[in-house]
PDB file of C-alpha atoms in Angstrom:
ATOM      1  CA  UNK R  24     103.128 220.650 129.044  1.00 27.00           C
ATOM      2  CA  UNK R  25      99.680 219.763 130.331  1.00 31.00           C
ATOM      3  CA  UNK R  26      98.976 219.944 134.243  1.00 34.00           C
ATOM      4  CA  UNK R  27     101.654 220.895 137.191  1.00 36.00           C
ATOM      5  CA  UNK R  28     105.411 220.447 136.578  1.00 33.00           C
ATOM      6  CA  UNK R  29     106.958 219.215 139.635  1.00 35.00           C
ATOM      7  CA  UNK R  30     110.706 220.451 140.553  1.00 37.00           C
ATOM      8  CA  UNK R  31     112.432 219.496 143.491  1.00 37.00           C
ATOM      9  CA  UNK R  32     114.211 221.678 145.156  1.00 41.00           C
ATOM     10  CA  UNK R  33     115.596 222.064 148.582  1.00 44.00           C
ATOM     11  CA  UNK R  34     113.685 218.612 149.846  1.00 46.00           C
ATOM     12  CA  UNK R  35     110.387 220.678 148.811  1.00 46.00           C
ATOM     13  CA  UNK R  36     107.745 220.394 145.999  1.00 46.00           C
ATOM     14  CA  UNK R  37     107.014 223.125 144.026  1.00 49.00           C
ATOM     15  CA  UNK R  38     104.519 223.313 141.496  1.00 52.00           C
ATOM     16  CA  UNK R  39     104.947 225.897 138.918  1.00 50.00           C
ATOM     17  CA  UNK R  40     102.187 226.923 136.490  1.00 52.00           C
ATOM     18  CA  UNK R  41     102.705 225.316 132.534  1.00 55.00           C
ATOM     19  CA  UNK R  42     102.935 229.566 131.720  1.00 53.00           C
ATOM     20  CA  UNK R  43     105.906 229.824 134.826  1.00 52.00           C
ATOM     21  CA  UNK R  44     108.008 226.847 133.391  1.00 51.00           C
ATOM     22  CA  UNK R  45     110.285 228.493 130.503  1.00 51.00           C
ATOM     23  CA  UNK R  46     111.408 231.336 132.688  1.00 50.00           C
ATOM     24  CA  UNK R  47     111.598 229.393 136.086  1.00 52.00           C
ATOM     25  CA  UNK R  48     113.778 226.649 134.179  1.00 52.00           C
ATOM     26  CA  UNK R  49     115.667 229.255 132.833  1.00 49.00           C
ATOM     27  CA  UNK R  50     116.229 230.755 135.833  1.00 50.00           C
ATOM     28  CA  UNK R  51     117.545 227.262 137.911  1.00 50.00           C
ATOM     29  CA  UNK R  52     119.573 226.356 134.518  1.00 49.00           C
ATOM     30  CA  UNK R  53     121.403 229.769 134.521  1.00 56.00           C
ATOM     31  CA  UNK R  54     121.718 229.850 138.388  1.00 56.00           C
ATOM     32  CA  UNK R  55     122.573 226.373 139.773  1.00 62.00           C
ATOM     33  CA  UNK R  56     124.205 227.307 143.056  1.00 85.00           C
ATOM     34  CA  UNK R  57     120.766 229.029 143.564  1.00 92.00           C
ATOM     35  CA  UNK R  58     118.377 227.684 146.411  1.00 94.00           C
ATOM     36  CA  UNK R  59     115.580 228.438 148.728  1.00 95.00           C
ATOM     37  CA  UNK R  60     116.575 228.085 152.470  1.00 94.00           C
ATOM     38  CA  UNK R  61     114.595 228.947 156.054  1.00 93.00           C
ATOM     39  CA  UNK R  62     115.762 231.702 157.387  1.00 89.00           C
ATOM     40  CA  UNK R  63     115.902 230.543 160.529  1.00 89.00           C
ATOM     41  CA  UNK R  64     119.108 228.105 159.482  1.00 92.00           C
ATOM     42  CA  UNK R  65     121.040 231.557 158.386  1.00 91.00           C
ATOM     43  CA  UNK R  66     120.537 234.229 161.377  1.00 88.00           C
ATOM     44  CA  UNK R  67     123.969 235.805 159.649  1.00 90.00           C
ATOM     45  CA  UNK R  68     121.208 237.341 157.224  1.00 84.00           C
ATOM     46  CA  UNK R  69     118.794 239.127 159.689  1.00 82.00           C
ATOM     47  CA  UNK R  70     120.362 242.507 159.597  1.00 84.00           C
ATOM     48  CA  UNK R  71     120.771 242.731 155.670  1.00 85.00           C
ATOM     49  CA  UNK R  72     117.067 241.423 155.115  1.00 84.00           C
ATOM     50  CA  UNK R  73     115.941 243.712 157.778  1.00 79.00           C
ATOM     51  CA  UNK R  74     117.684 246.897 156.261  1.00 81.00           C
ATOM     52  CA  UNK R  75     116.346 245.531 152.754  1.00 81.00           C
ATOM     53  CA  UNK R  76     112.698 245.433 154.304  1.00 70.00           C
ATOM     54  CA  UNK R  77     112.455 248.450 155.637  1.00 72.00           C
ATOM     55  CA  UNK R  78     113.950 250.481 152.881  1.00 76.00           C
ATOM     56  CA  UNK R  79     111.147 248.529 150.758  1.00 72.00           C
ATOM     57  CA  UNK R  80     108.025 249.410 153.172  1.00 62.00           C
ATOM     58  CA  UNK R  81     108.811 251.034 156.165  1.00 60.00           C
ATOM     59  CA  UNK R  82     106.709 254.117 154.468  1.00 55.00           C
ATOM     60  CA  UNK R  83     103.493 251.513 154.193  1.00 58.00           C
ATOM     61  CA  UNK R  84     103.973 250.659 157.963  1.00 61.00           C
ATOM     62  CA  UNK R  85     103.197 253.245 161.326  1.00 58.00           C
ATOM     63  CA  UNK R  86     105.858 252.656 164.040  1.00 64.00           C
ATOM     64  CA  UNK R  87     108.040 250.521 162.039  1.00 58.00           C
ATOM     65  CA  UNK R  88     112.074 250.804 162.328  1.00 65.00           C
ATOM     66  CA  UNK R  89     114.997 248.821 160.940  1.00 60.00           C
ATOM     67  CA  UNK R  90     115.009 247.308 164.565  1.00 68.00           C
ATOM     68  CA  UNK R  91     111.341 246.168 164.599  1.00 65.00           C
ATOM     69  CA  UNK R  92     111.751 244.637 161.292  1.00 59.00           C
ATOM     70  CA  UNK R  93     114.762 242.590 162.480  1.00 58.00           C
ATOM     71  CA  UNK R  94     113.120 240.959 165.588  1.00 62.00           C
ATOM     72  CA  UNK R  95     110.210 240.387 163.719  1.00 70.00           C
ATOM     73  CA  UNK R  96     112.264 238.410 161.450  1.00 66.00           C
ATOM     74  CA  UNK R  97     114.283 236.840 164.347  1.00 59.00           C
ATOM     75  CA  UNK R  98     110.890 235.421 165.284  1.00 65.00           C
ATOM     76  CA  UNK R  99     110.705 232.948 162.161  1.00 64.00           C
ATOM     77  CA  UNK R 100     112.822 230.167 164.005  1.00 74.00           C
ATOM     78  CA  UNK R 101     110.627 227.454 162.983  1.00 79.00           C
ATOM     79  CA  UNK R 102     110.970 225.594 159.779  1.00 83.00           C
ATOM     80  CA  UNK R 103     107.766 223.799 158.290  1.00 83.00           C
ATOM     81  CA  UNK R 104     105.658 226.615 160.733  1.00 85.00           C
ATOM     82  CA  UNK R 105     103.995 230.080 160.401  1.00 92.00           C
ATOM     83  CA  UNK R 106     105.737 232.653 160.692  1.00 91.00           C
ATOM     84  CA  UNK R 107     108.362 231.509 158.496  1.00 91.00           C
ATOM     85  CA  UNK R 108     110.575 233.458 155.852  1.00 90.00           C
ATOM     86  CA  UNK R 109     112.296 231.250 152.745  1.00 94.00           C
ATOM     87  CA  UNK R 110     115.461 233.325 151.516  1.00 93.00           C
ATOM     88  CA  UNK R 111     117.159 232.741 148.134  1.00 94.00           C
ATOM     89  CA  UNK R 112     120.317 232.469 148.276  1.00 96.00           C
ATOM     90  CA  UNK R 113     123.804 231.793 145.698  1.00 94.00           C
ATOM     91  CA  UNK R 114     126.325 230.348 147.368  1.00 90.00           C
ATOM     92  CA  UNK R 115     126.284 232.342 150.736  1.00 88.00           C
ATOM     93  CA  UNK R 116     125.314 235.699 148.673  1.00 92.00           C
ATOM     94  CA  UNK R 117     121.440 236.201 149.600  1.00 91.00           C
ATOM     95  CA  UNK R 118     119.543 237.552 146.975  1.00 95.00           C
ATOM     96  CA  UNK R 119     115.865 237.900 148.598  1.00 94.00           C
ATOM     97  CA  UNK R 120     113.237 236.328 150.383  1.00 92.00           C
ATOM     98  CA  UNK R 121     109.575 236.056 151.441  1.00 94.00           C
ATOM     99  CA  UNK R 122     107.360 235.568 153.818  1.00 91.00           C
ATOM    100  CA  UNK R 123     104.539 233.467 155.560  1.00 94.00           C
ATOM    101  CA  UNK R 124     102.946 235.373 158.160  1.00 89.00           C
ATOM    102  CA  UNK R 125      99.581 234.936 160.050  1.00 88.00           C
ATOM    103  CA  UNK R 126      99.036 238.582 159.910  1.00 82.00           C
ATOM    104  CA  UNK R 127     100.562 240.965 157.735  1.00 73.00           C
ATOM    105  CA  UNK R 128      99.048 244.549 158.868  1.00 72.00           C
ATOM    106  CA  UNK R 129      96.966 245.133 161.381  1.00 70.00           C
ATOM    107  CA  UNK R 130      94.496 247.571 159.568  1.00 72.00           C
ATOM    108  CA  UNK R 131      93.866 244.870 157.179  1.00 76.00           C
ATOM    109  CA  UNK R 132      90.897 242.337 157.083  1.00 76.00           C
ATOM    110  CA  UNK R 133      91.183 239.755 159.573  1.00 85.00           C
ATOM    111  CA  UNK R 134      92.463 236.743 156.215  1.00 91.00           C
ATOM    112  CA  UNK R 135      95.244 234.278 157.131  1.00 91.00           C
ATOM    113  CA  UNK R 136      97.587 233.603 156.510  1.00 95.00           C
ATOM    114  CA  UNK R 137      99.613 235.957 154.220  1.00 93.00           C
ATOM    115  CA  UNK R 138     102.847 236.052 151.724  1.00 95.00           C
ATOM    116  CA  UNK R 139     104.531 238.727 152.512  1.00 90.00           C
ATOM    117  CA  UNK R 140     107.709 240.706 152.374  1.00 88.00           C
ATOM    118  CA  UNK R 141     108.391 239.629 148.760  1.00 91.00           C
ATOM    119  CA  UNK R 142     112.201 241.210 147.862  1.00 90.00           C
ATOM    120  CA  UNK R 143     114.666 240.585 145.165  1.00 92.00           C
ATOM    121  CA  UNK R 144     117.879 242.782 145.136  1.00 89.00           C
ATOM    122  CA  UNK R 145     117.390 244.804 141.841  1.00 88.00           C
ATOM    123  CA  UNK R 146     119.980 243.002 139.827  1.00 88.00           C
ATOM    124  CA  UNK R 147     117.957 239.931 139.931  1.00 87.00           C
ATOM    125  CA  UNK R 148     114.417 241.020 139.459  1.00 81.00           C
ATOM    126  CA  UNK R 149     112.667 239.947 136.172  1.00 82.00           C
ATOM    127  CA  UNK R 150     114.749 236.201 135.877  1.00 84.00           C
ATOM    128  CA  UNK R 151     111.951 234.137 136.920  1.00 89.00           C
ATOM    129  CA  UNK R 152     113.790 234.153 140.550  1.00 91.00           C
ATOM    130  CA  UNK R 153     110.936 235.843 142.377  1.00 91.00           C
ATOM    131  CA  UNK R 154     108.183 233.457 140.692  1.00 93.00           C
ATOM    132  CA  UNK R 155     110.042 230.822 141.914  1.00 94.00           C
ATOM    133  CA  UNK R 156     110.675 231.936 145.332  1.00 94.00           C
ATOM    134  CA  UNK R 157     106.715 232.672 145.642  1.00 95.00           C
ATOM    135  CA  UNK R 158     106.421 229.108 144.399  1.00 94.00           C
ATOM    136  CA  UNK R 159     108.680 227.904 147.206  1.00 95.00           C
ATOM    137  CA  UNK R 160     106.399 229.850 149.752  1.00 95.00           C
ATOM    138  CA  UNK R 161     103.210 228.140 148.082  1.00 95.00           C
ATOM    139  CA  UNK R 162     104.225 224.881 148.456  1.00 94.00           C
ATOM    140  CA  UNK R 163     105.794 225.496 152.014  1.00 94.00           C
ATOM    141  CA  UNK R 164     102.029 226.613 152.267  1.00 95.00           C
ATOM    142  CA  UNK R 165     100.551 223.494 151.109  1.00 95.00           C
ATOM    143  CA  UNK R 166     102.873 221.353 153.289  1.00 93.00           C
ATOM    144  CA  UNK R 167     101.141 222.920 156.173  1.00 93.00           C
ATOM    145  CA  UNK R 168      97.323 222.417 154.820  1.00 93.00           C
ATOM    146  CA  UNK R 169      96.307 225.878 153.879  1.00 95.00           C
ATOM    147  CA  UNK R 170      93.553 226.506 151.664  1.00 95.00           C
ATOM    148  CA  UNK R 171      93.764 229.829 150.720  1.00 96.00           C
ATOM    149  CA  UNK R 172      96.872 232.134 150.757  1.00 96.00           C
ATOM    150  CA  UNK R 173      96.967 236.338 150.723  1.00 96.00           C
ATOM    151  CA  UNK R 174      99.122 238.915 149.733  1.00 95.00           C
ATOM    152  CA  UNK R 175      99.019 242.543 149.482  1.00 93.00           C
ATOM    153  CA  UNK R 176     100.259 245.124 146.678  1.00 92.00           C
ATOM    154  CA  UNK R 177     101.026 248.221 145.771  1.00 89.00           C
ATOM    155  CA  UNK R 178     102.620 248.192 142.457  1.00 87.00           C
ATOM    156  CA  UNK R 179     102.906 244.128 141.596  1.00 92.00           C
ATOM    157  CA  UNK R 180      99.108 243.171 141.028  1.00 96.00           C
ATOM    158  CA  UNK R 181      99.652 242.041 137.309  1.00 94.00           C
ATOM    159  CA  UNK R 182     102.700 239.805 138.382  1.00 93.00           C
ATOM    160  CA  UNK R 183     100.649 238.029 140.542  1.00 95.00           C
ATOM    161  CA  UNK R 184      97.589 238.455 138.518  1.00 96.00           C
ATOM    162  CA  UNK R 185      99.680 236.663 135.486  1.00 94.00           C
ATOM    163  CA  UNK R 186     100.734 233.464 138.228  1.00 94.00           C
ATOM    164  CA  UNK R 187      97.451 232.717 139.344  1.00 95.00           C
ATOM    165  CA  UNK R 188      96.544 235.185 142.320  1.00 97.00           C
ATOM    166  CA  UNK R 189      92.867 236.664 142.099  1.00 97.00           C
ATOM    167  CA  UNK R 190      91.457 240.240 143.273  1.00 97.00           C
ATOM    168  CA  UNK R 191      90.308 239.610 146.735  1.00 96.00           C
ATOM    169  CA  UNK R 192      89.889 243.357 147.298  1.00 95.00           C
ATOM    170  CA  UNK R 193      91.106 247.031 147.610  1.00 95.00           C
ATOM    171  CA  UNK R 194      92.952 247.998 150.430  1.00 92.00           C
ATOM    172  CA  UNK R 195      95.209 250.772 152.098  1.00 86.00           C
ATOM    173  CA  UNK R 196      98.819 250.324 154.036  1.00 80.00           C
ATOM    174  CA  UNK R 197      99.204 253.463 156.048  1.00 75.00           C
ATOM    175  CA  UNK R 198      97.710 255.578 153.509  1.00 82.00           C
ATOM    176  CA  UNK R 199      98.885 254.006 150.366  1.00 83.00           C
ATOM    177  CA  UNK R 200      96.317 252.239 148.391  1.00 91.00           C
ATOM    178  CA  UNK R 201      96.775 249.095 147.038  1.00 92.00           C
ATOM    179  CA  UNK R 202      95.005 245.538 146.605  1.00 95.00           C
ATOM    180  CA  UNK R 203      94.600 241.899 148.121  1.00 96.00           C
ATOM    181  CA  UNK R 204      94.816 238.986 146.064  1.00 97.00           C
ATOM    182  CA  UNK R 205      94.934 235.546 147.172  1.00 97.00           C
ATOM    183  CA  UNK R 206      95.474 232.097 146.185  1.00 97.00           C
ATOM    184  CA  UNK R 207      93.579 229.129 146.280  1.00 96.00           C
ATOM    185  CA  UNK R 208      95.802 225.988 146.755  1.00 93.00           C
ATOM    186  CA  UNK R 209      94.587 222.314 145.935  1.00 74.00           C
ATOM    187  CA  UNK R 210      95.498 219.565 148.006  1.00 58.00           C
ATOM    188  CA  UNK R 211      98.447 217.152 146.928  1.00 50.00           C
TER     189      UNK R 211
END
């Protein structure tokens, strides 16, 4: 396969890398009641995702509770719009999301905008599912005319590294060291 692959999927382009098709195809062929919806059109899911986030990070952020991470969440009400958060979901069981912010923390370099808050629940990690959600959030991305997209990491750097994302630079989350990548996008 030479060049993008295009999949629809929830009324949204994504392109996914030639390296990304086998185990993204894989992924929507073994999971077919799987899709990527806005959060805002499933509020049922703001305490879960909130719990989920800040068992993930609450240690990388000062000042952050459970409650904190739920309105900021409840703030993504827009669809096609920054902030926004894409969940995946099967059937009504959610299985993750991410995020598009315009800032992710506030110690870090004044970039924009940001993917962020990247979760699977364990039992679906490593199934091409989070590559394809980050491909959701790219092309959401692209739909609203951004160049360049950022992320931060403590521990995923060569997942992102293998999909695309380049070393922007080093930086530290309330102590813990980790890096910023980011991602050019080409216009349609």
């Amino acid at each position: 396969v030479e060049g993008p692959v295009r999949q629809r999927h929830d009324q949204t382009e994504i392109r996914i890398r030639p390296g990304d098709l086998p185990q993204v195809m894989r992924t929507l062929h073994d999971e077919p009641d799987l899709r990527f919806e806005y959060l805002a059109d499933h509020p049922e899911h703001l305490p879960t995702l909130a719990r989920w986030h800040h068992q993930e990070w609450g240690g990388q952020a000062r000042d952050w509770p459970v409650e904190v991470a739920q309105a900021e969440r409840a703030s993504h009400r827009q669809r096609s719009a920054i902030p926004t958060t894409i969940i995946a979901l099967e059937g009504e069981m959610l299985l993750g999301s991410a995020s598009l912010l315009v800032e992710d923390m506030p110690d870090f370099p004044p970039l924009a905008p940001w993917l962020a808050s990247v979760y699977l629940i364990p039992e679906r990690r490593c199934r091409g599912l989070g590559t394809a959600l980050v491909r959701r959030v790219i092309a959401e991305a692209r739909r609203l005319g951004v160049g360049r997209l950022y992320l931060f990491s403590t521990g995923a750097v060569p997942f992102y590294v293998a999909r695309g994302w380049q070393p922007w630079g080093p930086a530290m989350a309330a102590g813990i060291p980790g890096q910023i990548l980011y991602f050019d996008l080409t216009p349609d």
